[in-house]
Short mmCIF file of C-alpha atoms in Angstrom, two decimals:
data_model
loop_
_atom_site.label_atom_id
_atom_site.label_comp_id
_atom_site.label_asym_id
_atom_site.label_seq_id
_atom_site.Cartn_x
_atom_site.Cartn_y
_atom_site.Cartn_z
CA MET Z 1 -31.27 31.34 93.13
CA LEU Z 2 -31.47 35.10 92.73
CA ARG Z 3 -29.01 34.95 89.85
CA GLN Z 4 -31.17 32.41 87.99
CA SER Z 5 -34.25 34.54 88.52
CA LEU Z 6 -32.49 37.62 87.16
CA GLN Z 7 -31.24 35.69 84.13
CA CYS Z 8 -34.73 34.36 83.46
CA ALA Z 9 -36.25 37.84 83.82
CA ALA Z 10 -33.63 39.32 81.50
CA GLY Z 11 -34.33 36.61 78.94
CA LEU Z 12 -38.06 37.23 79.12
CA CYS Z 13 -37.55 40.99 78.73
CA ALA Z 14 -35.34 40.44 75.70
CA ALA Z 15 -37.91 38.11 74.15
CA MET Z 16 -40.70 40.61 74.77
CA LEU Z 17 -38.66 43.39 73.17
CA LEU Z 18 -38.04 41.25 70.10
CA VAL Z 19 -41.72 40.40 69.79
CA ALA Z 20 -42.75 44.02 70.29
CA CYS Z 21 -40.29 45.27 67.66
CA SER Z 22 -41.11 42.66 65.05
CA SER Z 23 -43.30 43.51 62.10
CA SER Z 24 -46.98 42.98 62.64
CA ALA Z 25 -48.82 40.12 60.99
CA PRO Z 26 -51.09 41.01 58.07
CA ASP Z 27 -54.72 41.53 58.97
CA ALA Z 28 -56.85 38.45 58.69
CA ALA Z 29 -59.45 38.38 55.92
CA PRO Z 30 -63.02 38.92 57.06
CA ALA Z 31 -64.96 35.72 57.61
CA ALA Z 32 -67.54 36.70 54.97
CA GLN Z 33 -64.91 36.97 52.26
CA THR Z 34 -63.64 33.61 51.05
CA GLN Z 35 -60.57 32.67 49.06
CA THR Z 36 -62.62 32.28 45.86
CA ASP Z 37 -63.95 35.83 46.18
CA GLN Z 38 -60.46 37.29 46.10
CA ALA Z 39 -58.59 37.93 42.89
CA PRO Z 40 -55.53 35.71 42.49
CA ALA Z 41 -52.43 37.43 43.73
CA VAL Z 42 -49.83 37.99 41.04
CA GLU Z 43 -46.31 37.83 42.37
CA VAL Z 44 -43.95 40.27 40.73
CA ARG Z 45 -40.48 38.77 40.61
CA GLN Z 46 -37.49 41.03 40.94
CA PRO Z 47 -34.61 40.37 38.53
CA THR Z 48 -31.57 38.79 40.12
CA VAL Z 49 -27.94 38.31 39.17
CA ILE Z 50 -28.47 34.61 38.47
CA ASP Z 51 -31.32 35.01 35.96
CA ASP Z 52 -29.00 34.27 33.04
CA GLN Z 53 -27.80 31.07 34.69
CA LEU Z 54 -31.38 30.02 35.42
CA LYS Z 55 -32.35 30.59 31.78
CA ALA Z 56 -29.37 28.51 30.65
CA LEU Z 57 -30.35 25.74 33.07
CA GLU Z 58 -33.92 25.69 31.78
CA LYS Z 59 -32.65 25.57 28.20
CA ALA Z 60 -30.33 22.69 29.07
CA LYS Z 61 -33.22 20.79 30.66
CA ALA Z 62 -35.29 21.27 27.51
CA VAL Z 63 -32.42 20.04 25.33
CA GLU Z 64 -31.97 17.03 27.61
CA GLN Z 65 -35.63 16.11 27.22
CA GLU Z 66 -35.33 16.35 23.43
CA LEU Z 67 -32.24 14.15 23.48
CA GLN Z 68 -33.99 11.57 25.65
CA LYS Z 69 -36.95 11.49 23.24
CA ALA Z 70 -34.61 11.05 20.29
CA GLN Z 71 -32.78 8.24 22.10
CA ALA Z 72 -36.07 6.50 22.85
CA GLU Z 73 -37.04 6.72 19.17
CA ARG Z 74 -33.67 5.27 18.13
CA ASP Z 75 -34.08 2.45 20.63
CA LYS Z 76 -37.52 1.66 19.19
CA GLU Z 77 -36.10 1.61 15.65
CA ILE Z 78 -33.26 -0.68 16.72
CA ASP Z 79 -35.70 -3.03 18.44
CA ALA Z 80 -37.94 -3.06 15.36
CA GLN Z 81 -35.02 -3.83 13.03
CA SER Z 82 -33.65 -6.57 15.27
CA GLY Z 83 -37.04 -8.21 15.47
CA GLY Z 84 -37.38 -7.71 19.18
#
């Protein structure tokens, strides 16, 4: 019984130390100031090593959309020529 109590107390102490050492939460906005009163936050994105791959992926998605549009147009032309 004593051993369980000591383990529980040690666990609680460890949890309290973690909470005490964690970064503090940002201050809450005053009640008078609403979300519409604040300027929109602009997030500055840091460059990463995969930016080139992301750009290539976006370009491939754009090309895929163009190809799908072209295929749809061809399908319409085929349907119109076949009388369907």
